Short mmCIF file of C-alpha atoms in Angstrom, two decimals:
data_model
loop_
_atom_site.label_atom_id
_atom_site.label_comp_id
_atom_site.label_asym_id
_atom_site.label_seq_id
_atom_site.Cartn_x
_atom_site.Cartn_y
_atom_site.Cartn_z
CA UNK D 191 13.78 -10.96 -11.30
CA UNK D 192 12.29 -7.40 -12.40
CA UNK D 193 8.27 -7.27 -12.22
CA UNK D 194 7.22 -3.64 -11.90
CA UNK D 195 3.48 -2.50 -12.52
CA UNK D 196 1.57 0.22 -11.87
CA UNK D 197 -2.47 0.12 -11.33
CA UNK D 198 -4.24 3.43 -11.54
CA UNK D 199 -6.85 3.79 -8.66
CA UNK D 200 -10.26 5.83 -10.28
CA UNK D 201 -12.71 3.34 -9.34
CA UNK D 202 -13.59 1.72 -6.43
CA UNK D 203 -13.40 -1.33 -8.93
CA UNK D 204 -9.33 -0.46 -9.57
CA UNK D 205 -8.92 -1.62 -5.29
CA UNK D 206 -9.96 -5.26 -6.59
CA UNK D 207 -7.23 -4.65 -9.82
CA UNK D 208 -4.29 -3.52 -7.36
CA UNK D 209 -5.01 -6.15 -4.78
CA UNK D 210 -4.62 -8.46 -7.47
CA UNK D 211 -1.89 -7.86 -9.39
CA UNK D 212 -0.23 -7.26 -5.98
CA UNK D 213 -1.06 -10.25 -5.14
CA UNK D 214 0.32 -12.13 -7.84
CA UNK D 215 3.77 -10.47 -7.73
CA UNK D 216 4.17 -11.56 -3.91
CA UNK D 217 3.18 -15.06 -5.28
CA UNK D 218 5.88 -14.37 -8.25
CA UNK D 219 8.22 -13.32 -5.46
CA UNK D 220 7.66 -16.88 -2.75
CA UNK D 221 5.61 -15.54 -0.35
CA UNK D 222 3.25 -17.86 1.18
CA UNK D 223 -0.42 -17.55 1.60
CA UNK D 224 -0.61 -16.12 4.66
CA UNK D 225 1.73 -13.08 3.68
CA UNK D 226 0.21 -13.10 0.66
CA UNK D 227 -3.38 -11.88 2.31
CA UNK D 228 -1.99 -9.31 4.68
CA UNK D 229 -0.19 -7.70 1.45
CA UNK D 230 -3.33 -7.90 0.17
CA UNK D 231 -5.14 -6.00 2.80
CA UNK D 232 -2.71 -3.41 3.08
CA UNK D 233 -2.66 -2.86 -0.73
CA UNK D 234 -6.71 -2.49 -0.30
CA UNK D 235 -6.26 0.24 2.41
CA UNK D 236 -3.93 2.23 0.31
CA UNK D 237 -5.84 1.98 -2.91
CA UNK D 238 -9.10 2.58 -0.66
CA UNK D 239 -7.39 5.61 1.00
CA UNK D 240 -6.34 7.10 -2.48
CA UNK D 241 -10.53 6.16 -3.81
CA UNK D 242 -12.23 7.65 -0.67
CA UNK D 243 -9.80 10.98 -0.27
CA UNK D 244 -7.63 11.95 -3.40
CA UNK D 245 -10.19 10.69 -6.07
CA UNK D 246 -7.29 9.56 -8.41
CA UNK D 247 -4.13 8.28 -7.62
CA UNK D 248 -2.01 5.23 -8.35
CA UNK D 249 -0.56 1.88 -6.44
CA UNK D 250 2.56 0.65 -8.19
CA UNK D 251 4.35 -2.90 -7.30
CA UNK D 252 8.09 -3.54 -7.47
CA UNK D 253 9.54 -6.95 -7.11
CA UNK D 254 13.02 -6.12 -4.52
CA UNK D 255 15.87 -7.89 -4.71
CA UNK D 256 19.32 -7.16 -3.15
CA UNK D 257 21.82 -9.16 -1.76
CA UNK D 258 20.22 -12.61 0.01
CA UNK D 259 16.80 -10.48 1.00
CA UNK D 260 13.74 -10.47 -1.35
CA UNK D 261 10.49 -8.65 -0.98
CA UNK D 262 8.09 -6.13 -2.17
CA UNK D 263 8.04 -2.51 -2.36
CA UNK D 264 4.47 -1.16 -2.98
CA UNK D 265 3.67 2.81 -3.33
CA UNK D 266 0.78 4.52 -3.56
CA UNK D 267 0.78 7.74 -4.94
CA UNK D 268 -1.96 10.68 -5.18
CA UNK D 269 -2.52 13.68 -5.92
CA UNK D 270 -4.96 14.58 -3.81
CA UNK D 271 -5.17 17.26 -0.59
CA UNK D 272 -2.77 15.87 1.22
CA UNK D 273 -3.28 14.65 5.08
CA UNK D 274 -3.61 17.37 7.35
CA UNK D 275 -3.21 16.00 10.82
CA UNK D 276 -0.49 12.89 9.82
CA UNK D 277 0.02 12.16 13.27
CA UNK D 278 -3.48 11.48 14.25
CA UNK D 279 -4.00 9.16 10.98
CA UNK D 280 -1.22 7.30 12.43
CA UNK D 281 -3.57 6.50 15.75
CA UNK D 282 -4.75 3.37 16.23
CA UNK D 283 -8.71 3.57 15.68
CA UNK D 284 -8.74 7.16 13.97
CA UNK D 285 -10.90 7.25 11.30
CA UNK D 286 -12.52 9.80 9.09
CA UNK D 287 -14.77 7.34 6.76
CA UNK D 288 -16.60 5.82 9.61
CA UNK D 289 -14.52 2.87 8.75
CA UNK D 290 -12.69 0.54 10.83
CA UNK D 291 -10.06 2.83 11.78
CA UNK D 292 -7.37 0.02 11.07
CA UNK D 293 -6.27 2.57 8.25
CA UNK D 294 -2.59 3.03 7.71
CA UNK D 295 -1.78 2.05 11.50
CA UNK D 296 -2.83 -1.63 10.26
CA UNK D 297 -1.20 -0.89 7.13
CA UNK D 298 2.13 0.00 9.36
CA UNK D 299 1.65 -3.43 11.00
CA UNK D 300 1.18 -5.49 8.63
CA UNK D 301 4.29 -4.50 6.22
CA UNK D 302 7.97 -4.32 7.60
CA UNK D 303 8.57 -0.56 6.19
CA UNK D 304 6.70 2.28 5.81
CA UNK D 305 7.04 5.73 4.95
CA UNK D 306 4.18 8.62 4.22
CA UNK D 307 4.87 11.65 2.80
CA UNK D 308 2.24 14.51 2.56
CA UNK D 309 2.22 17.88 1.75
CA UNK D 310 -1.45 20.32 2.33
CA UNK D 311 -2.34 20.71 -1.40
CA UNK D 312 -0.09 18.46 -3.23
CA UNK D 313 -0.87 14.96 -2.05
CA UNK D 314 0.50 11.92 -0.29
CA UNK D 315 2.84 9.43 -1.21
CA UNK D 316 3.02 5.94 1.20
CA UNK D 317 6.02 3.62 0.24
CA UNK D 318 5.85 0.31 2.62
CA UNK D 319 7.85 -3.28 1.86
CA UNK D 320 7.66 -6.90 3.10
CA UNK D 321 10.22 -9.07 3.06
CA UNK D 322 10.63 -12.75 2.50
CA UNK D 323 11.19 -14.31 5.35
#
């Protein structure tokens, strides 16, 4: 099983693209419905994030499978100007779009990895997975 895609995120239009063909591979992978929305929502965040703060930037989807575990990898990639103070992001209820501040500590939450990486001036990369249960 090998899906792999990449959606590029230059529109606020491209967030309704990546959530679903995001979508659609965690149906192609089993997950149920319920799963299937809160990959969803965190796949909206990121590509949201990426709209709102780097401009540009891309989401790409890959199906995991290794040993008896499936799931699905998801990383959003920009090259934007990077987050300055990571660990307030992380806080629940931070935000700095007047949003709802769920942001990437609901993102964290609702997947069963994550990992940011961000660098001042160079951009931010967010890897997170959910697996099959």
């Amino acid at each position: 099983m090998d899906f792999q895609s990449c959606v590029n995120i230059k529109k606020e239009w491209d967030i309704v693209g990546a959530r679903q063909v995001g979508r659609d591979i965690a149906r192609k992978v089993g997950f149920g419905t319920v799963d299937q929305a809160r990959i969803a929502t965190a796949i909206s965040e990121l590509a949201r994030n990426i709209y709102l703060y780097a401009g540009t930037g891309k989401v790409c989807f890959e199906a995991l499978e290794n040993m008896n575990q499936k799931g699905l990898s998801i990383v959003a990639i920009d090259d934007g100007p990077g987050i300055k103070e990571l660990s307030r992001v992380m806080e629940d209820g931070f935000s700095t779009s007047g949003g709802l501040g769920a942001g990437l500590p609901g993102v964290k939450r609702l997947m069963d990895e994550f990992d940011i990486q961000s660098e001042n001036g160079k951009g931010t990369e967010i890897k997170v997975v959910k697996w099959l249960r």
